[in-house]
Amino acid sequence: MTKPFYVTTAISYPNGAPHIGHAYEMIATDAIARWKRLEGREVYFLTGTDEHGIKMVQTAAKEGIPVRELADRNAAEFRKLAAELNLSNDDFIRTTEQRHHEASQAIWRKMEASSNGDIFQSTYKGWYSVRDEAYFDEDELTEKDGKRFAPSGAEVEWVEEPTYFFRLSAYGDKLLELYEQNPDFIAPKERRNEIISFVKGGLQDLSISRTTFDWGIPVPGANGHVMYVWVDALTNYITGVGYPDEESELFKKFWPADLHVIGKDIIRFHTVYWPAFLMSAGLPVQHRVFAHGFLTVDGQKMSKSLGNVIDPFELVEMFGADAVRYFFLREVSFGNDGDYAHEKLVNRVNADLANNLGNLAQRSLSMINKNCDGKVPAFGHATPADEQLEKEVGEAIQTAQKAMDEQLIHEATGALIVALSSANNYFAAQEPWALKKTDPERMATVLYRTADTVRRLAIPMLAFVPASAARLLEQLAVPEEDRILPLAIVPHRLQPGTELPVPQGVFARLEKPAE
Ligand code: ME8
């Protein structure tokens, strides 16, 4: 399978430091990107920051600093977070970059030149939520104490200004046809139904420029207008692969994107506006959008006023990147909301990584070190228990593969952990330490099969806990080029006689931090 694979995260607003919701999306998307590379596919993985819009302007004003300074400061934090989480992104895009201004103006011109005249001038009169950077109809709002609120809970303000519009109303049928012909375009399924009924309800034209501030990408040929932040934000996905140069190698290879990973609050932008913009510009539409859920902390919404905002940098410092990654990938059903609590992380990581995977590796490798001259032992014929384990591990990898094809990351990690438990049971039942005296040949076989099982399961774990899984594979002397899924499926790839390094524990048990 050599088909290229292009995957993106949403680009985050750098109006504040990153929080664990941002970290979560990065981690999940990275696991998907790494998995595809393990399949042998050429992957392009893009993440970045969404730096225009009124929210940035207002935050900078509150802090008394220039917007550019706010953007620079926080974009650096997002970039640093990506590095600390051990992300394998190929690029990090900032929407304030020159290349992105060019791409945004190019797609604008294409939409403007479309045969139905998709861009036209008029006056926008309506409600705007700065926090959501989104327009709302009167009937989407709730009212309290004379104020009006968007579904997100953010207060809306009345806006009246001359702007350019995008003829979204002309795209209803085309979008419904897109969803119809591509049943996998929107995942999870419930989200798809929501969007279909939204579009069936009728689409209104969309205001796509602003005139009351200038922090944005200038509308080509229209003094005083900057693009509505979402027009430029969505365009990042094509800027990242070289647009407007449609003949560039990157663009030809990777566009249309295989997958946009986003949170559930921005589905409409990605499954209604974005494909409509692309169709209007005559560009192919992305293949799929997966909307993950939202994270809460100790069962509560994260908020500055509750003081429960978790700093992802602190988490990485406390537990290490792999522990943080693993917790979210295993604990949260991808697509559903999830909850973070220190205790849950510690319990999950200790149970699955330290006690299960780490234990299996450490016990088998230290026995090999002591009893087999520090070399991969030779193995004899298979007993039914050996065959059973071998089969179970192969099936677990296949189950994980199927799950990852649909981004069901928690199911993939779950299947691997179940197989690891079986391997631990196998090891305990075979009692290699007792065989040492009675049947050393059989002991060697049991140790071989256990070590080979660690190899087979550590390879897919590279997607989830890349640094730790790589350390395990080093202890098994598995060459880099052999760390791919097609070779994880195959048993007996460890070569008897291969010298192994002195084993070292890879997963330390975590302690719950003091409050
Ligand atoms: O929406 N739990 O930026 P953003 C999980 N710039 N995910 C969360 C979350 C939470 N508590 N809070 C936010 C934007 N997210 C736009 C995107 S894309 C062209 C432009 C997710 O910084 C959110 O759903 O508000 C989104 O996918 C991402 O983090 C960035 O959110």
Coordinates of C-alpha atoms and ligand atoms in Angstrom, one line a residue:
M1 CA 0.0 0.0 0.0
T2 CA 1.9 3.1 -1.2
K3 CA -0.9 5.6 -1.7
P4 CA 0.1 8.9 -0.1
F5 CA -1.8 10.0 2.9
Y6 CA -2.4 13.6 3.9
V7 CA -3.7 14.3 7.4
T8 CA -4.2 17.6 9.3
T9 CA -5.2 18.9 12.7
A10 CA -7.3 22.1 13.0
I11 CA -5.1 25.1 13.3
S12 CA -5.4 26.6 16.8
Y13 CA -6.1 30.2 17.7
P14 CA -3.0 31.5 19.5
N15 CA -4.9 34.0 21.6
G16 CA -3.8 32.1 24.6
A17 CA -1.4 29.3 25.5
P18 CA -2.4 25.8 24.3
H19 CA -4.6 23.7 26.6
I20 CA -5.1 19.9 26.8
G21 CA -7.9 20.0 24.2
H22 CA -5.3 21.2 21.7
A23 CA -2.8 18.6 23.0
Y24 CA -5.4 15.9 22.6
E25 CA -6.1 16.7 19.0
M26 CA -2.4 16.8 18.2
I27 CA -1.8 13.5 19.9
A28 CA -4.7 11.7 18.2
T29 CA -3.7 13.0 14.7
D30 CA -0.1 12.1 15.3
A31 CA -1.1 8.5 16.2
I32 CA -3.1 8.3 12.9
A33 CA -0.1 9.7 10.9
R34 CA 2.3 7.4 12.5
W35 CA 0.1 4.4 12.0
K36 CA -0.2 5.2 8.3
R37 CA 3.6 5.4 8.1
L38 CA 3.9 2.0 9.8
E39 CA 1.6 0.7 7.0
G40 CA 4.3 1.8 4.6
R41 CA 2.4 4.8 3.2
E42 CA 4.0 8.2 2.5
V43 CA 2.4 10.6 4.9
Y44 CA 2.2 14.3 5.1
F45 CA 1.0 15.6 8.5
L46 CA 0.2 19.3 8.9
T47 CA -0.6 21.3 12.1
G48 CA -0.3 25.0 12.9
T49 CA -1.9 28.2 14.1
D50 CA -4.8 30.3 13.0
E51 CA -3.7 33.9 13.7
H52 CA -6.1 36.3 12.2
G53 CA -9.6 37.5 13.3
I54 CA -11.2 39.8 15.8
K55 CA -10.5 37.5 18.8
M56 CA -6.8 38.0 18.3
V57 CA -7.2 41.7 18.0
Q58 CA -9.3 42.0 21.2
T59 CA -7.0 39.8 23.2
A60 CA -3.9 41.8 22.2
A61 CA -5.7 45.0 23.1
K62 CA -6.5 43.6 26.5
E63 CA -2.9 42.7 27.0
G64 CA -1.8 46.0 25.7
I65 CA 0.5 44.5 23.1
P66 CA 0.6 44.5 19.3
V67 CA -1.4 41.6 17.7
R68 CA 1.7 40.4 15.9
E69 CA 3.5 40.0 19.3
L70 CA 0.6 38.0 20.7
A71 CA 0.6 35.8 17.6
D72 CA 4.4 35.3 17.7
R73 CA 4.5 34.5 21.4
N74 CA 1.7 31.9 21.4
A75 CA 2.4 30.4 18.0
A76 CA 5.8 29.5 19.5
E77 CA 4.0 27.8 22.4
F78 CA 2.0 25.6 20.0
R79 CA 5.1 24.7 18.1
K80 CA 6.8 23.8 21.3
L81 CA 3.9 21.7 22.4
A82 CA 4.0 19.7 19.2
A83 CA 7.7 19.0 19.8
E84 CA 7.2 18.0 23.5
L85 CA 4.4 15.7 22.5
N86 CA 6.8 14.1 20.1
L87 CA 4.6 14.9 17.1
S88 CA 5.8 13.7 13.7
N89 CA 4.3 16.7 11.8
D90 CA 6.0 17.5 8.5
D91 CA 5.2 21.2 8.6
F92 CA 3.8 23.8 11.0
I93 CA 1.8 26.5 9.3
R94 CA 1.1 30.0 10.6
T95 CA -1.6 31.8 8.7
T96 CA 0.4 35.1 9.0
E97 CA 3.0 33.6 6.7
Q98 CA 3.5 35.1 3.2
R99 CA 2.8 31.8 1.5
H100 CA -0.5 31.6 3.2
H101 CA -1.5 35.2 2.2
E102 CA -0.8 34.2 -1.4
A103 CA -2.8 31.0 -1.2
S104 CA -5.8 32.7 0.4
Q105 CA -5.8 35.5 -2.2
A106 CA -5.5 32.9 -5.0
I107 CA -8.5 30.9 -3.8
W108 CA -10.5 34.1 -3.3
R109 CA -9.8 35.1 -6.9
K110 CA -10.8 31.6 -8.1
M111 CA -14.1 31.8 -6.2
E112 CA -14.7 35.3 -7.5
A113 CA -14.1 34.1 -11.1
S114 CA -16.4 31.1 -10.8
S115 CA -19.2 30.9 -13.4
N116 CA -22.0 31.6 -10.9
G117 CA -20.3 34.7 -9.5
D118 CA -19.9 33.2 -6.1
I119 CA -18.6 36.3 -4.5
F120 CA -20.7 39.5 -4.4
Q121 CA -20.9 42.7 -2.4
S122 CA -23.7 43.5 -0.1
T123 CA -24.3 44.6 3.5
Y124 CA -24.2 42.2 6.4
K125 CA -26.6 42.8 9.2
G126 CA -26.7 40.2 11.9
W127 CA -25.1 38.5 15.0
Y128 CA -21.5 37.6 15.4
S129 CA -19.8 35.7 18.2
V130 CA -16.2 36.7 18.6
R131 CA -15.2 33.7 20.6
D132 CA -16.5 31.4 17.9
E133 CA -15.5 33.7 15.1
A134 CA -18.9 32.9 13.6
Y135 CA -22.2 34.4 12.4
F136 CA -25.5 33.2 13.8
D137 CA -29.1 33.5 12.8
E138 CA -31.5 34.9 15.3
D139 CA -33.2 31.5 15.8
E140 CA -29.9 29.9 16.9
L141 CA -29.5 32.2 19.8
T142 CA -30.7 32.1 23.4
E143 CA -31.6 35.3 25.3
K144 CA -30.8 36.1 29.0
D145 CA -30.9 39.4 30.8
G146 CA -31.2 41.3 27.5
K147 CA -28.1 39.6 26.1
R148 CA -28.0 37.0 23.4
F149 CA -25.8 33.9 23.4
A150 CA -24.5 31.5 20.7
P151 CA -25.0 27.8 21.2
S152 CA -21.4 27.7 22.6
G153 CA -22.4 30.0 25.4
A154 CA -20.5 33.0 24.0
E155 CA -22.2 36.3 23.9
V156 CA -23.0 37.6 20.4
E157 CA -22.8 41.2 19.1
W158 CA -24.8 43.0 16.4
V159 CA -22.8 43.7 13.3
E160 CA -23.7 45.9 10.4
E161 CA -21.2 46.6 7.7
P162 CA -20.7 46.4 3.9
T163 CA -19.0 43.1 3.2
Y164 CA -18.5 40.5 0.5
F165 CA -20.7 37.5 0.5
F166 CA -20.1 33.9 -0.7
R167 CA -23.0 32.4 -2.5
L168 CA -23.3 29.4 -0.2
S169 CA -27.1 29.2 -0.9
A170 CA -26.2 27.8 -4.4
Y171 CA -24.3 24.8 -2.9
G172 CA -27.0 23.0 -0.9
D173 CA -27.7 20.3 -3.5
K174 CA -24.1 19.9 -4.4
L175 CA -23.2 19.3 -0.8
L176 CA -26.0 16.9 -0.3
E177 CA -24.8 15.0 -3.3
L178 CA -21.3 15.0 -1.9
Y179 CA -22.5 13.4 1.4
E180 CA -24.7 11.0 -0.5
Q181 CA -21.9 9.8 -2.8
N182 CA -19.3 9.7 0.0
P183 CA -20.9 8.1 3.0
D184 CA -17.6 8.2 4.9
F185 CA -17.1 12.0 4.3
I186 CA -18.2 12.9 7.8
A187 CA -17.4 10.8 10.9
P188 CA -18.6 9.8 13.4
K189 CA -22.0 8.8 11.7
E190 CA -24.2 10.9 14.1
R191 CA -22.3 14.0 13.0
R192 CA -23.1 13.2 9.4
N193 CA -26.8 13.1 10.1
E194 CA -26.7 16.5 11.9
I195 CA -24.9 18.1 8.9
I196 CA -27.3 16.6 6.4
S197 CA -30.3 18.0 8.2
F198 CA -28.6 21.4 8.6
V199 CA -28.0 21.6 4.9
K200 CA -31.5 20.3 4.0
G201 CA -32.8 23.2 6.2
G202 CA -31.5 25.6 3.5
L203 CA -28.2 27.5 3.4
Q204 CA -27.8 31.2 3.5
D205 CA -25.1 33.2 1.8
L206 CA -22.1 33.8 4.0
S207 CA -20.5 37.1 4.8
I208 CA -16.8 36.6 4.0
S209 CA -15.1 39.9 4.6
R210 CA -14.8 42.4 7.4
T211 CA -14.2 46.2 7.3
T212 CA -14.1 47.2 10.9
F213 CA -10.5 46.1 11.6
D214 CA -7.5 45.3 9.4
W215 CA -5.8 42.3 11.1
G216 CA -6.4 39.8 8.3
I217 CA -5.6 39.0 4.8
P218 CA -6.5 41.8 2.4
V219 CA -9.3 41.0 0.0
P220 CA -7.7 41.3 -3.5
G221 CA -8.8 44.5 -5.2
A222 CA -11.0 45.7 -2.4
N223 CA -9.5 48.4 -0.2
G224 CA -10.5 48.2 3.4
H225 CA -11.7 44.6 3.4
V226 CA -9.9 41.8 5.1
M227 CA -11.1 38.2 4.7
Y228 CA -13.4 36.6 7.3
V229 CA -11.0 34.6 9.4
W230 CA -12.5 31.2 8.5
V231 CA -12.0 31.7 4.8
D232 CA -8.3 32.1 5.4
A233 CA -8.1 29.5 8.2
L234 CA -9.6 26.7 6.1
T235 CA -7.3 27.6 3.2
N236 CA -4.3 26.6 5.4
Y237 CA -4.9 23.0 4.3
I238 CA -4.0 23.7 0.7
T239 CA -1.3 26.3 1.5
G240 CA 0.4 23.5 3.5
V241 CA 0.9 21.4 0.3
G242 CA 2.0 24.2 -2.0
Y243 CA -1.2 25.9 -3.3
P244 CA -1.5 28.1 -5.4
D245 CA 1.1 26.1 -7.2
E246 CA -1.2 23.3 -8.3
E247 CA 1.6 21.7 -10.3
S248 CA 3.9 21.4 -7.3
E249 CA 5.0 17.9 -6.3
L250 CA 3.4 18.2 -2.8
F251 CA 0.1 19.4 -4.2
K252 CA -0.2 16.8 -6.8
K253 CA 0.8 14.1 -4.4
F254 CA -1.2 15.0 -1.4
W255 CA -4.3 17.1 -2.3
P256 CA -7.1 16.3 -1.8
A257 CA -6.4 15.6 1.9
D258 CA -7.3 12.2 3.2
L259 CA -8.4 13.4 6.6
H260 CA -9.1 16.5 8.5
V261 CA -9.1 15.8 12.2
I262 CA -11.1 18.5 14.1
G263 CA -13.2 19.0 17.2
K264 CA -17.0 18.7 17.2
D265 CA -17.5 22.5 17.6
I266 CA -16.2 23.2 14.1
I267 CA -17.8 20.6 11.9
R268 CA -20.0 23.0 10.0
F269 CA -17.0 25.0 8.8
H270 CA -15.2 21.8 7.6
T271 CA -18.1 19.9 6.0
V272 CA -20.2 22.7 4.6
Y273 CA -18.2 25.9 4.0
W274 CA -14.8 24.2 3.1
P275 CA -16.1 21.8 0.5
A276 CA -18.3 24.6 -0.9
F277 CA -15.3 26.9 -1.2
L278 CA -13.3 24.2 -2.9
M279 CA -16.0 23.4 -5.3
S280 CA -16.4 27.0 -6.2
A281 CA -12.6 27.3 -6.8
G282 CA -12.7 24.2 -8.9
L283 CA -10.5 22.2 -6.5
P284 CA -11.1 18.7 -5.4
V285 CA -12.8 18.3 -2.1
Q286 CA -11.1 16.5 0.9
H287 CA -11.9 12.9 1.5
R288 CA -13.0 12.8 5.1
V289 CA -13.5 14.9 8.2
F290 CA -13.4 13.2 11.6
A291 CA -14.8 15.2 14.6
H292 CA -13.5 14.2 18.0
G293 CA -15.2 15.1 21.3
F294 CA -14.4 17.6 23.9
L295 CA -12.3 17.1 27.0
T296 CA -13.5 18.0 30.5
V297 CA -11.3 18.0 33.7
D298 CA -12.5 16.0 36.7
G299 CA -15.9 16.0 35.1
Q300 CA -16.1 19.7 34.6
K301 CA -15.8 22.0 31.6
M302 CA -12.3 23.6 31.5
S303 CA -12.5 27.3 32.3
K304 CA -10.2 30.0 33.6
S305 CA -12.8 31.0 36.2
L306 CA -13.0 27.5 37.6
G307 CA -9.2 27.4 37.7
N308 CA -9.1 23.9 36.3
V309 CA -7.4 24.5 33.0
I310 CA -4.6 21.9 32.7
D311 CA -1.4 23.0 31.2
P312 CA -0.2 20.3 28.8
F313 CA 3.4 21.2 29.3
E314 CA 3.1 20.5 33.0
L315 CA 1.5 17.1 32.2
V316 CA 4.4 16.1 30.0
E317 CA 6.8 17.2 32.6
M318 CA 5.0 15.2 35.3
F319 CA 4.4 12.0 33.4
G320 CA 6.4 12.1 30.2
A321 CA 5.0 12.4 26.7
D322 CA 4.3 8.8 26.1
A323 CA 2.2 8.4 29.3
V324 CA 0.1 11.5 28.4
R325 CA -0.3 10.3 24.8
Y326 CA -1.3 6.8 25.8
F327 CA -3.8 7.9 28.4
F328 CA -5.8 10.0 25.8
L329 CA -5.5 7.4 23.1
R330 CA -6.7 4.5 25.2
E331 CA -9.1 6.2 27.6
V332 CA -11.2 8.4 25.4
S333 CA -13.4 6.8 22.7
F334 CA -12.3 8.8 19.7
G335 CA -15.3 10.8 18.6
N336 CA -16.8 11.0 22.1
D337 CA -16.2 13.4 24.9
G338 CA -13.6 12.4 27.4
D339 CA -12.5 13.4 30.9
Y340 CA -9.1 14.1 32.3
A341 CA -8.0 13.4 35.9
H342 CA -4.5 12.8 37.2
E343 CA -5.6 9.6 38.9
K344 CA -7.2 8.1 35.8
L345 CA -4.0 8.7 33.9
V346 CA -1.8 7.2 36.6
N347 CA -4.1 4.1 36.9
R348 CA -4.4 3.6 33.1
V349 CA -0.7 4.0 32.4
N350 CA 0.4 1.8 35.3
A351 CA -2.1 -1.0 34.4
D352 CA -1.4 -1.1 30.6
L353 CA 2.1 0.1 30.1
A354 CA 4.0 -0.6 33.3
N355 CA 2.3 -3.8 34.5
N356 CA 1.3 -5.3 31.2
L357 CA 3.7 -4.3 28.4
G358 CA 6.6 -3.3 30.5
N359 CA 6.4 -6.3 32.7
L360 CA 6.2 -8.8 29.9
A361 CA 9.3 -7.2 28.2
Q362 CA 11.3 -6.9 31.4
R363 CA 10.6 -10.4 32.6
S364 CA 11.3 -12.2 29.3
L365 CA 14.3 -10.1 28.4
S366 CA 16.0 -10.3 31.8
M367 CA 15.6 -14.1 31.7
I368 CA 17.1 -14.2 28.2
N369 CA 20.0 -12.0 29.4
K370 CA 20.7 -14.3 32.4
N371 CA 20.0 -17.7 30.8
C372 CA 20.6 -17.5 27.1
D373 CA 23.9 -15.7 27.0
G374 CA 22.2 -12.4 26.2
K375 CA 21.3 -13.7 22.7
V376 CA 17.9 -14.3 21.1
P377 CA 17.4 -18.0 21.9
A378 CA 16.7 -20.7 19.4
F379 CA 13.1 -22.0 19.5
G380 CA 11.7 -25.5 19.2
H381 CA 8.3 -26.9 17.9
A382 CA 5.1 -25.1 18.9
T383 CA 2.7 -26.4 21.5
P384 CA -1.0 -25.6 21.2
A385 CA -0.4 -22.8 23.8
D386 CA 2.3 -21.3 21.5
E387 CA 0.1 -21.5 18.5
Q388 CA -2.8 -20.0 20.3
L389 CA -0.7 -17.0 21.4
E390 CA 0.8 -16.5 17.9
K391 CA -2.7 -16.5 16.4
E392 CA -4.1 -14.2 19.0
V393 CA -1.4 -11.6 18.4
G394 CA -1.9 -11.7 14.7
E395 CA -5.6 -11.2 15.1
A396 CA -5.1 -8.3 17.5
I397 CA -2.9 -6.5 15.0
Q398 CA -5.6 -7.0 12.3
T399 CA -8.3 -5.8 14.7
A400 CA -6.2 -2.7 15.4
Q401 CA -5.7 -2.2 11.7
K402 CA -9.4 -2.3 11.0
A403 CA -10.1 0.1 13.9
M404 CA -7.4 2.5 12.7
D405 CA -8.9 2.5 9.2
E406 CA -11.9 4.2 10.8
Q407 CA -9.8 6.2 13.3
L408 CA -11.2 4.2 16.2
I409 CA -7.9 4.7 18.1
H410 CA -9.2 3.5 21.5
E411 CA -10.3 0.2 19.9
A412 CA -6.9 -0.2 18.3
T413 CA -5.0 0.3 21.5
G414 CA -7.5 -1.8 23.4
A415 CA -7.0 -4.8 21.0
L416 CA -3.2 -4.6 21.5
I417 CA -3.5 -4.5 25.3
V418 CA -5.8 -7.5 25.3
A419 CA -3.2 -9.5 23.3
L420 CA -0.5 -8.3 25.8
S421 CA -2.6 -9.6 28.7
S422 CA -2.8 -13.0 26.9
A423 CA 1.0 -13.0 26.5
N424 CA 1.4 -12.3 30.2
N425 CA -0.9 -15.2 31.0
Y426 CA 1.0 -17.4 28.6
F427 CA 4.3 -16.5 30.2
A428 CA 3.0 -17.1 33.7
A429 CA 1.4 -20.5 32.7
Q430 CA 4.5 -21.7 30.9
E431 CA 6.7 -20.9 34.0
P432 CA 10.0 -20.6 32.0
W433 CA 11.8 -20.1 35.4
A434 CA 10.8 -23.7 36.4
L435 CA 11.7 -25.1 33.0
K436 CA 15.2 -23.8 33.4
K437 CA 16.1 -27.0 35.4
T438 CA 13.6 -29.5 33.9
D439 CA 13.6 -28.6 30.2
P440 CA 16.0 -25.8 29.1
E441 CA 15.1 -26.2 25.5
R442 CA 11.5 -25.6 26.2
M443 CA 12.5 -22.6 28.3
A444 CA 14.3 -21.2 25.4
T445 CA 11.3 -21.7 23.2
V446 CA 9.0 -19.9 25.7
L447 CA 11.4 -17.0 26.0
Y448 CA 11.7 -16.8 22.3
R449 CA 8.0 -16.7 21.7
T450 CA 7.5 -14.2 24.4
A451 CA 10.2 -11.9 23.1
D452 CA 8.8 -12.2 19.5
T453 CA 5.4 -11.3 20.9
V454 CA 6.8 -8.2 22.5
R455 CA 8.4 -7.3 19.1
R456 CA 5.1 -7.9 17.2
L457 CA 3.1 -5.7 19.6
A458 CA 5.7 -3.0 20.1
I459 CA 5.7 -2.2 16.4
P460 CA 2.0 -1.1 16.3
M461 CA 2.6 0.6 19.7
L462 CA 5.1 2.9 17.9
A463 CA 2.1 4.9 16.7
F464 CA 0.9 5.6 20.2
V465 CA 4.0 5.6 22.5
P466 CA 6.7 6.2 19.9
A467 CA 9.7 6.8 22.2
S468 CA 9.0 3.9 24.6
A469 CA 8.1 1.4 21.8
A470 CA 11.3 2.3 20.0
R471 CA 13.3 1.7 23.1
L472 CA 11.6 -1.8 23.5
L473 CA 12.5 -2.6 19.9
E474 CA 16.1 -1.5 20.4
Q475 CA 16.3 -3.9 23.3
L476 CA 15.2 -6.6 20.9
A477 CA 17.7 -5.4 18.3
V478 CA 15.0 -4.9 15.7
P479 CA 16.4 -2.8 12.9
E480 CA 14.6 0.4 12.1
E481 CA 13.5 -0.8 8.6
D482 CA 11.9 -3.8 10.2
R483 CA 9.6 -1.7 12.4
I484 CA 6.6 -1.8 10.1
L485 CA 3.2 -3.4 10.3
P486 CA 3.6 -6.0 7.6
L487 CA 6.4 -7.5 9.6
A488 CA 4.5 -7.2 12.9
I489 CA 1.9 -9.5 11.4
V490 CA 4.6 -12.1 10.7
P491 CA 5.8 -14.2 13.7
H492 CA 9.4 -15.5 14.2
R493 CA 11.2 -12.5 12.8
L494 CA 13.6 -12.3 15.7
Q495 CA 16.8 -14.0 14.6
P496 CA 18.1 -16.6 17.1
G497 CA 21.7 -15.9 18.0
T498 CA 21.3 -12.0 17.7
E499 CA 23.1 -10.3 20.5
L500 CA 20.8 -8.2 22.7
P501 CA 21.6 -5.2 24.9
V502 CA 21.3 -5.5 28.7
P503 CA 17.6 -5.0 29.3
Q504 CA 16.4 -1.9 31.0
G505 CA 13.0 -1.1 32.3
V506 CA 11.1 1.1 29.8
F507 CA 8.0 2.0 31.7
A508 CA 8.4 3.3 35.2
R509 CA 5.3 3.1 37.5
L510 CA 3.8 6.5 37.9
E511 CA 2.7 8.0 41.3
K512 CA -0.3 10.2 41.6
P513 CA 1.0 13.7 42.1
A514 CA 0.2 15.5 45.4
E515 CA -2.7 18.0 44.9
Ligands
ME8_1 O1 -11.4 26.3 16.4 N1 -11.4 19.4 24.0 O2 -9.2 27.0 17.0 P1 -9.3 26.6 18.6 C1 -11.0 18.9 22.8 N2 -8.9 28.2 14.8 N3 -10.8 19.6 21.7 C2 -10.8 21.0 21.9 C3 -11.2 21.6 23.1 C4 -11.5 20.7 24.2 N4 -11.8 21.2 25.4 N5 -11.2 22.9 22.9 C5 -10.8 23.1 21.6 C6 -10.3 26.8 16.2 N6 -10.6 21.9 21.0 C7 -10.0 27.3 14.8 C8 -9.8 26.2 13.8 S1 -9.3 25.0 11.5 C9 -9.2 25.6 9.9 C10 -9.5 26.5 12.4 C11 -10.3 21.7 19.6 O3 -7.9 27.0 19.1 C12 -11.2 22.4 18.6 O4 -12.4 21.7 18.4 O5 -10.5 27.1 19.2 C13 -10.4 22.5 17.4 O6 -10.4 21.4 16.6 C14 -8.9 22.7 17.9 O7 -9.0 22.3 19.3 C15 -8.5 24.2 17.9 O8 -9.4 25.0 18.5

